[in-house]
Structure formats: C-alpha cells, structure tokens
Tab-separated table of C-alpha atoms in Angstrom:
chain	number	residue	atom	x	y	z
A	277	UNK	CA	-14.134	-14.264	-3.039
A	278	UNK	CA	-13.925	-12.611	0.727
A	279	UNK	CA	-16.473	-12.105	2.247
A	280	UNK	CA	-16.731	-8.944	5.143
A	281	UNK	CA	-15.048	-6.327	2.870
A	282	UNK	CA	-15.163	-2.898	3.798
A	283	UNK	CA	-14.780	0.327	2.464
A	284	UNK	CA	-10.715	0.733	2.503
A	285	UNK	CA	-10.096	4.078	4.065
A	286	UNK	CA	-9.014	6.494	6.281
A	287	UNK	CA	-10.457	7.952	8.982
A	288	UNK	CA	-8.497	10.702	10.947
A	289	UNK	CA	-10.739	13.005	13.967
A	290	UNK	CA	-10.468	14.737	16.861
A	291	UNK	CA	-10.536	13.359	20.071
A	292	UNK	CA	-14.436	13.204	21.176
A	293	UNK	CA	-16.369	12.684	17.540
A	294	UNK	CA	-17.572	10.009	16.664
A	295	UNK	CA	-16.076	7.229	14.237
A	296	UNK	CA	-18.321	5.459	11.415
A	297	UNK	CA	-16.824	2.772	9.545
A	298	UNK	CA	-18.392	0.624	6.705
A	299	UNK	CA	-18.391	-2.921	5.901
A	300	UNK	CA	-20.033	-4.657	2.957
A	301	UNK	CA	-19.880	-8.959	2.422
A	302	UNK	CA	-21.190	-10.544	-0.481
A	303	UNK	CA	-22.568	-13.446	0.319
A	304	UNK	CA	-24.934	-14.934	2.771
A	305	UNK	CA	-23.703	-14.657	6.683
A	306	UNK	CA	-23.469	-16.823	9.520
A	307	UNK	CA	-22.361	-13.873	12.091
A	308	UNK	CA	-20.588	-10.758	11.421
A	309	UNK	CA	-17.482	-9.727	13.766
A	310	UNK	CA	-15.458	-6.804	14.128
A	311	UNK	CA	-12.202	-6.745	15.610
A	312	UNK	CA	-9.027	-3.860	16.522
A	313	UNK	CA	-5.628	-4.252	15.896
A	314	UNK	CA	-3.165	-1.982	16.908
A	315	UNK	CA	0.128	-1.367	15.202
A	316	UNK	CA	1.956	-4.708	15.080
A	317	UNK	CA	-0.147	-6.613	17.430
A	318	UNK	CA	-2.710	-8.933	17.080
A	319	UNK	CA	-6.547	-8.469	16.747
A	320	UNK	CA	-9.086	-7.872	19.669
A	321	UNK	CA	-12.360	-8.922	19.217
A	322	UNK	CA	-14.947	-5.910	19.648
A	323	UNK	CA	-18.482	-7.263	19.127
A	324	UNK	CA	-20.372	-9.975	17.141
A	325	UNK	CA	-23.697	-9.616	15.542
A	326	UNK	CA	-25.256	-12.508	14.415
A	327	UNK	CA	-27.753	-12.702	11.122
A	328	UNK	CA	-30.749	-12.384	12.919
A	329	UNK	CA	-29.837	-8.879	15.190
A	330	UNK	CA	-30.113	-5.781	13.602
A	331	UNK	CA	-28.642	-3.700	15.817
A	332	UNK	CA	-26.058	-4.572	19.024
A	333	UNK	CA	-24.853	-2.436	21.480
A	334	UNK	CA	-21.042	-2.627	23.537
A	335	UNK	CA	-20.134	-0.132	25.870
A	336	UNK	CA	-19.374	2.956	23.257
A	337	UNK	CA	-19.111	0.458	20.046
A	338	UNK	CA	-22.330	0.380	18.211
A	339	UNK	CA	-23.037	-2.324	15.370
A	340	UNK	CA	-26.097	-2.530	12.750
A	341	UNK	CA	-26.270	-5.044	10.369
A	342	UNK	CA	-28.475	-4.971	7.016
A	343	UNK	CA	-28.531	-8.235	5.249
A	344	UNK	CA	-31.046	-6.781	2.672
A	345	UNK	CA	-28.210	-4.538	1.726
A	346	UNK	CA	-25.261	-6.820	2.954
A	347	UNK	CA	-23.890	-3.969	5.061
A	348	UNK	CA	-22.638	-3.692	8.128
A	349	UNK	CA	-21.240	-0.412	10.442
A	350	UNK	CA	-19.188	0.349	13.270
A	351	UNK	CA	-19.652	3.342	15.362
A	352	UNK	CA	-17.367	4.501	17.916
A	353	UNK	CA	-18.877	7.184	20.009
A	354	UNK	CA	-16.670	9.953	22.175
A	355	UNK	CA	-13.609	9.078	20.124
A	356	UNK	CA	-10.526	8.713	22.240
A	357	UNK	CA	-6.927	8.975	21.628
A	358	UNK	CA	-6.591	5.049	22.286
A	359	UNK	CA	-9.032	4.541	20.126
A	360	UNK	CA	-6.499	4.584	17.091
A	361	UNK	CA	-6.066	1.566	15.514
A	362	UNK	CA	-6.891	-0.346	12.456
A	363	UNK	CA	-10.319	-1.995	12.468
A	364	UNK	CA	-11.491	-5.039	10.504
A	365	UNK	CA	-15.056	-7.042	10.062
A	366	UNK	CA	-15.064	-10.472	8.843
A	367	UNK	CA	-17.524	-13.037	8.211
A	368	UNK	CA	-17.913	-16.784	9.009
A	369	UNK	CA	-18.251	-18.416	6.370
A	370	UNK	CA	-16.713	-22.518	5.499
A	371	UNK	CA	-15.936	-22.860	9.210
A	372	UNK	CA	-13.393	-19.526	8.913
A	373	UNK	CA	-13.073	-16.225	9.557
A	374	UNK	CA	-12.932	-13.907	6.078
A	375	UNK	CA	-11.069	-10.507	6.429
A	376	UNK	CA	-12.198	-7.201	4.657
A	377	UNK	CA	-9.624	-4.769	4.054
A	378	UNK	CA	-9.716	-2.814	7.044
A	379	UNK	CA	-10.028	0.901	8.056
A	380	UNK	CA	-6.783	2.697	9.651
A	381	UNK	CA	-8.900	5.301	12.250
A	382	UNK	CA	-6.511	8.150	13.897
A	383	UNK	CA	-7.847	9.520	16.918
A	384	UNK	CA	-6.019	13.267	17.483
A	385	UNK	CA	-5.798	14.072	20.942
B	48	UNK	CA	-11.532	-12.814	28.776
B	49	UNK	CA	-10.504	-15.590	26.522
B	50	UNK	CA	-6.353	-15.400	25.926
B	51	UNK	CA	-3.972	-16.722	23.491
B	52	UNK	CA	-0.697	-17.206	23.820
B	53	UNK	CA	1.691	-17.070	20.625
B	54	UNK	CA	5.414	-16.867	21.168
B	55	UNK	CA	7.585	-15.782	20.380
B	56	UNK	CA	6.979	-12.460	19.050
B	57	UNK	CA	9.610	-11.553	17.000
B	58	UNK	CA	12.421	-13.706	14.908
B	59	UNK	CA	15.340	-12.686	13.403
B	60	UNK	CA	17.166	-15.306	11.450
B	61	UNK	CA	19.589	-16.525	8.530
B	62	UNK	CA	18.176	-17.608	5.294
B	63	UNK	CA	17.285	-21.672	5.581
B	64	UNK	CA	16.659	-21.963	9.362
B	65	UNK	CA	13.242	-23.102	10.635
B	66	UNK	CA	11.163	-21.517	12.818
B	67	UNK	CA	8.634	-23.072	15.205
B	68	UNK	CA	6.333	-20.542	16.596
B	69	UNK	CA	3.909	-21.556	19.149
B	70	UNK	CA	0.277	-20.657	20.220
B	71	UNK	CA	-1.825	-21.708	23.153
B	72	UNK	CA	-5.302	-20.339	24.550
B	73	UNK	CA	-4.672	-20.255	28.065
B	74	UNK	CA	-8.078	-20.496	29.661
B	75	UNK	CA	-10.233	-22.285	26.955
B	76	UNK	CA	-9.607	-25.385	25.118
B	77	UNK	CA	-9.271	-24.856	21.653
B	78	UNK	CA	-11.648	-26.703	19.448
B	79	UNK	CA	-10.138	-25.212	16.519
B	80	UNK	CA	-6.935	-22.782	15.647
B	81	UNK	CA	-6.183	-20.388	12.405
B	82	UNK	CA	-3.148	-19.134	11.437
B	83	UNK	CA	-2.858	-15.953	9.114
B	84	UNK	CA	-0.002	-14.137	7.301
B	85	UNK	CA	-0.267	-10.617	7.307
B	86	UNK	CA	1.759	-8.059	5.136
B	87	UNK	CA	2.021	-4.331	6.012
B	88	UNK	CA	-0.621	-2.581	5.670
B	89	UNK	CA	-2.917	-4.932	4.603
B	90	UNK	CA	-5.838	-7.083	6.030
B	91	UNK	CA	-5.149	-11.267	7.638
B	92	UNK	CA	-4.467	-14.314	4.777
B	93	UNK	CA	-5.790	-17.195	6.318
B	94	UNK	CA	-3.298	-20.106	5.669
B	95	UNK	CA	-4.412	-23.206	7.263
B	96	UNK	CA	-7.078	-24.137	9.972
B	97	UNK	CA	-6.485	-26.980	12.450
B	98	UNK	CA	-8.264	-29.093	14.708
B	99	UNK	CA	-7.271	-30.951	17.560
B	100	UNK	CA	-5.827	-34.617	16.357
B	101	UNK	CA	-6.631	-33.709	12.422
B	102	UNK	CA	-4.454	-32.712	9.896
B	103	UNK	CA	-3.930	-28.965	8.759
B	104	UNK	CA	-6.343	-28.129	5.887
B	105	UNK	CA	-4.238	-25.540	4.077
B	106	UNK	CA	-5.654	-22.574	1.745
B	107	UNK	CA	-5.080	-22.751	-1.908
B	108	UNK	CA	-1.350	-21.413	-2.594
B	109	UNK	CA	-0.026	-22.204	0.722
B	110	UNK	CA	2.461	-24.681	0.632
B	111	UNK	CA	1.641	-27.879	3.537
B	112	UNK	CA	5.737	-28.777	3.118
B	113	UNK	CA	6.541	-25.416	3.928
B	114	UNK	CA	4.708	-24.446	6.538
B	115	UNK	CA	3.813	-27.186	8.997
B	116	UNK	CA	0.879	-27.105	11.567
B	117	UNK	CA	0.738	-29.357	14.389
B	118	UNK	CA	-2.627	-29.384	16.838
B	119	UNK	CA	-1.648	-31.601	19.288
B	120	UNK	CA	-3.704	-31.141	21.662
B	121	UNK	CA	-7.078	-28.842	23.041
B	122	UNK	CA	-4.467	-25.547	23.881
B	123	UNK	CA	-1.531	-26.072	21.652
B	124	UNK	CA	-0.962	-25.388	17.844
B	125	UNK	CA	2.240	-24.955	16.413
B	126	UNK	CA	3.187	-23.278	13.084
B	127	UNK	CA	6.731	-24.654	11.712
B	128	UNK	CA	8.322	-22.296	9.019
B	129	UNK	CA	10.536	-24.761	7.184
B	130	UNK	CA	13.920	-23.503	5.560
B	131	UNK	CA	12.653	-20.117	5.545
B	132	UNK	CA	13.642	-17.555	2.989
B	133	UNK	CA	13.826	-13.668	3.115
B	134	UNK	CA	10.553	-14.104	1.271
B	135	UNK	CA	8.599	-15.974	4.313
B	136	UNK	CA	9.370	-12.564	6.118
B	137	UNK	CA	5.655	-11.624	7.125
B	138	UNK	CA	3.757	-10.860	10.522
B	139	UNK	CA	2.138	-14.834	11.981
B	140	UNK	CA	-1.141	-14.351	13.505
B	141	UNK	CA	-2.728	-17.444	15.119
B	142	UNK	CA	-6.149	-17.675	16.573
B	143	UNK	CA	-7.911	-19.748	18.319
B	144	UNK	CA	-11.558	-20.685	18.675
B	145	UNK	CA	-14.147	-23.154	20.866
B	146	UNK	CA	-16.567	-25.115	20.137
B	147	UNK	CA	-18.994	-23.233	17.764
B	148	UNK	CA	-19.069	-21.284	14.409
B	149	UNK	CA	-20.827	-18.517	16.569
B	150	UNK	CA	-18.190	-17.923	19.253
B	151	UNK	CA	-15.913	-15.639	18.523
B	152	UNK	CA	-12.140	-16.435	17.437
B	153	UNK	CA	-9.583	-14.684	19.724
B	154	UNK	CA	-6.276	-13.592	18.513
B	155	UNK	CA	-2.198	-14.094	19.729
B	156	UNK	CA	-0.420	-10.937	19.622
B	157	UNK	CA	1.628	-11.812	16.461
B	158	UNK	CA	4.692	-13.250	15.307
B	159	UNK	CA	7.447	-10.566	13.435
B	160	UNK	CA	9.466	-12.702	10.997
B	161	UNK	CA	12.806	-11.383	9.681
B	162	UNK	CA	14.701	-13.761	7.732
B	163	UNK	CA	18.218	-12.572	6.713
C-alpha cells in the first residue's frame, strides 16, 4: 500500500492566511518529505523531517511530524499568490519515494 | 541547489515511434534515479528505479520491454518509450538522488507525451 497519503483536497485562500495541509502514512518511516509542483512541471523539494524531529522549520514552511499518530502537516504562513501549487508528502520506504495524493492549494491574490 | 536535467519536455508523435527521453543531475552524481508516470490530476507512479551500472528494477505492472531504462553512468539515466501508443500518453517525471536514503530526491521538470 502507499505510504505518505494525505488528505485529498482543496484548499483555496486569500493572499496572506495561512495554509495547513495534512498527511497521514501507514507504516513505519524512514524520513518524511514534502515537495511543490506547479502546473505541468516537476516537483521541488520543500523540507524533510526525519523520524526522530518533531517539528522543522524552513523559511515560512513549517513541518510537525507525529509518528504516534502517523501524521504529518504542512503549514505555509503569509500565503502568497505564488504559493499556488499542488503539494505532495511522501515517504521512504524500500529504497523509494511513496506519493500521497496531493493537495491542489489556490492562493487568491 | 541540486538540478536535474530531463529533456525534452514535450513530445508529440505518431503511434509506434520510440521515444528516448533523457535526465541528468547536473551538479551531483547520481547514486540512484526514479522515473514516475503521472496522469492529470493525480499524484507520481513510480515505474522503475535505477542505479548506476545495474539493471532497472521495474514496479509491478510496468512492462521492462516497453519502457527501457538505461543508467549509464553517475549523471545520466535514460527512459526509452518503445513503439509507443496513444495509451503511453502521460507526463515522465525522473528524479534523481545521492548517496543516502536520507537525502532528498530532486526532480526534472517533466516530460509531456502526446502520441498520435
């Protein structure tokens, strides 16, 4: 099954709020990741938390990690128009990378 | 930051051509590269990984004859669509990784498909 599924969805907001987006794996993790693709392109790595960090901290991306709960968010503070984009985490699991579903975010200016 | 190359990134071609498309990281060596199929709207299929001088292991359902990968060397993996049909029409994503499980994998910008 694959691992570093999140919560399919959504997510349209104005230019400034902030972003939340859920992820949820199944299985035990080496590292989570979270990457950005924009329409047609290919994906940008944003941040990697590994099993052991809780919390990690990139410019206006914030990650937290839960293994108890096998969750994982991404926050994107001050939302900006560029921020739109599609947003996947994944997993490492078997030497590969496992993508969730992804969440489409819409930034409004 | 860490680059990869893939090119080209679109094709538009007749029913039972083959397609090479290539990927390269530029300013790392490449331990180990992925490629993915990705439909619209909808999240990355890993296919096959490679490492340097191996053979392609392939995912279950993704034909090896069909889709050949070639690692030749530390920068350079090549994805061959083989007699391609309207149904092999998809969006190519490789990627490209060092040494470790703990490094993160970077990404080419993608490969359009069309096949007539």
């Amino acid at each position: 099954s694959q691992q570093g599924e999140e919560d399919p969805q959504a997510l349209s907001i104005q230019e400034g709020e902030n972003a939340t987006m859920n992820c949820s794996y199944k299985t035990s993790i080496n590292n989570l990741q979270w990457y950005r693709q924009n329409s047609g392109r290919g994906l940008v790595h944003l941040i990697l938390i590994r099993s052991n960090e809780r919390e990690k901290h990139s410019g206006r991306l914030r990650v937290t990690l839960d293994t108890s709960k096998k969750s994982s968010s991404l926050l994107i503070t001050a939302s900006r128009a560029a921020d739109t984009a599609s947003y996947f985490c994944a997993d490492y699991g078997n030497n590969r990378l496992a993508f969730g579903k992804g969440n489409q975010v819409v930034v409004i200016p | 930051g860490a680059v990869v190359s893939q090119h080209p990134s679109w094709v538009i071609c007749k029913s039972g051509t083959s397609v090479k498309i290539e990927c390269r990281s530029l300013d790392f060596q490449a331990t180990t590269m992925f490629w993915y199929r990705q439909f619209p709207k909808q999240s990355l299929m890993l296919m096959a990984t490679s490492n340097e001088g191996s053979k392609a292991t392939y995912e279950q359902g993704v034909e090896k004859d069909k889709f050949l990968i070639n690692h030749a060397s530390l920068t350079l993996s090549t994805l061959t669509v083989t007699s391609a049909h309207p149904e092999d029409s998809s969006f190519y994503i490789c990627s490209a990784r060092a040494e470790t499980a703990n490094q993160p994998q970077h990404f080419g910008d993608g490969t359009r498909l069309s096949i007539l």
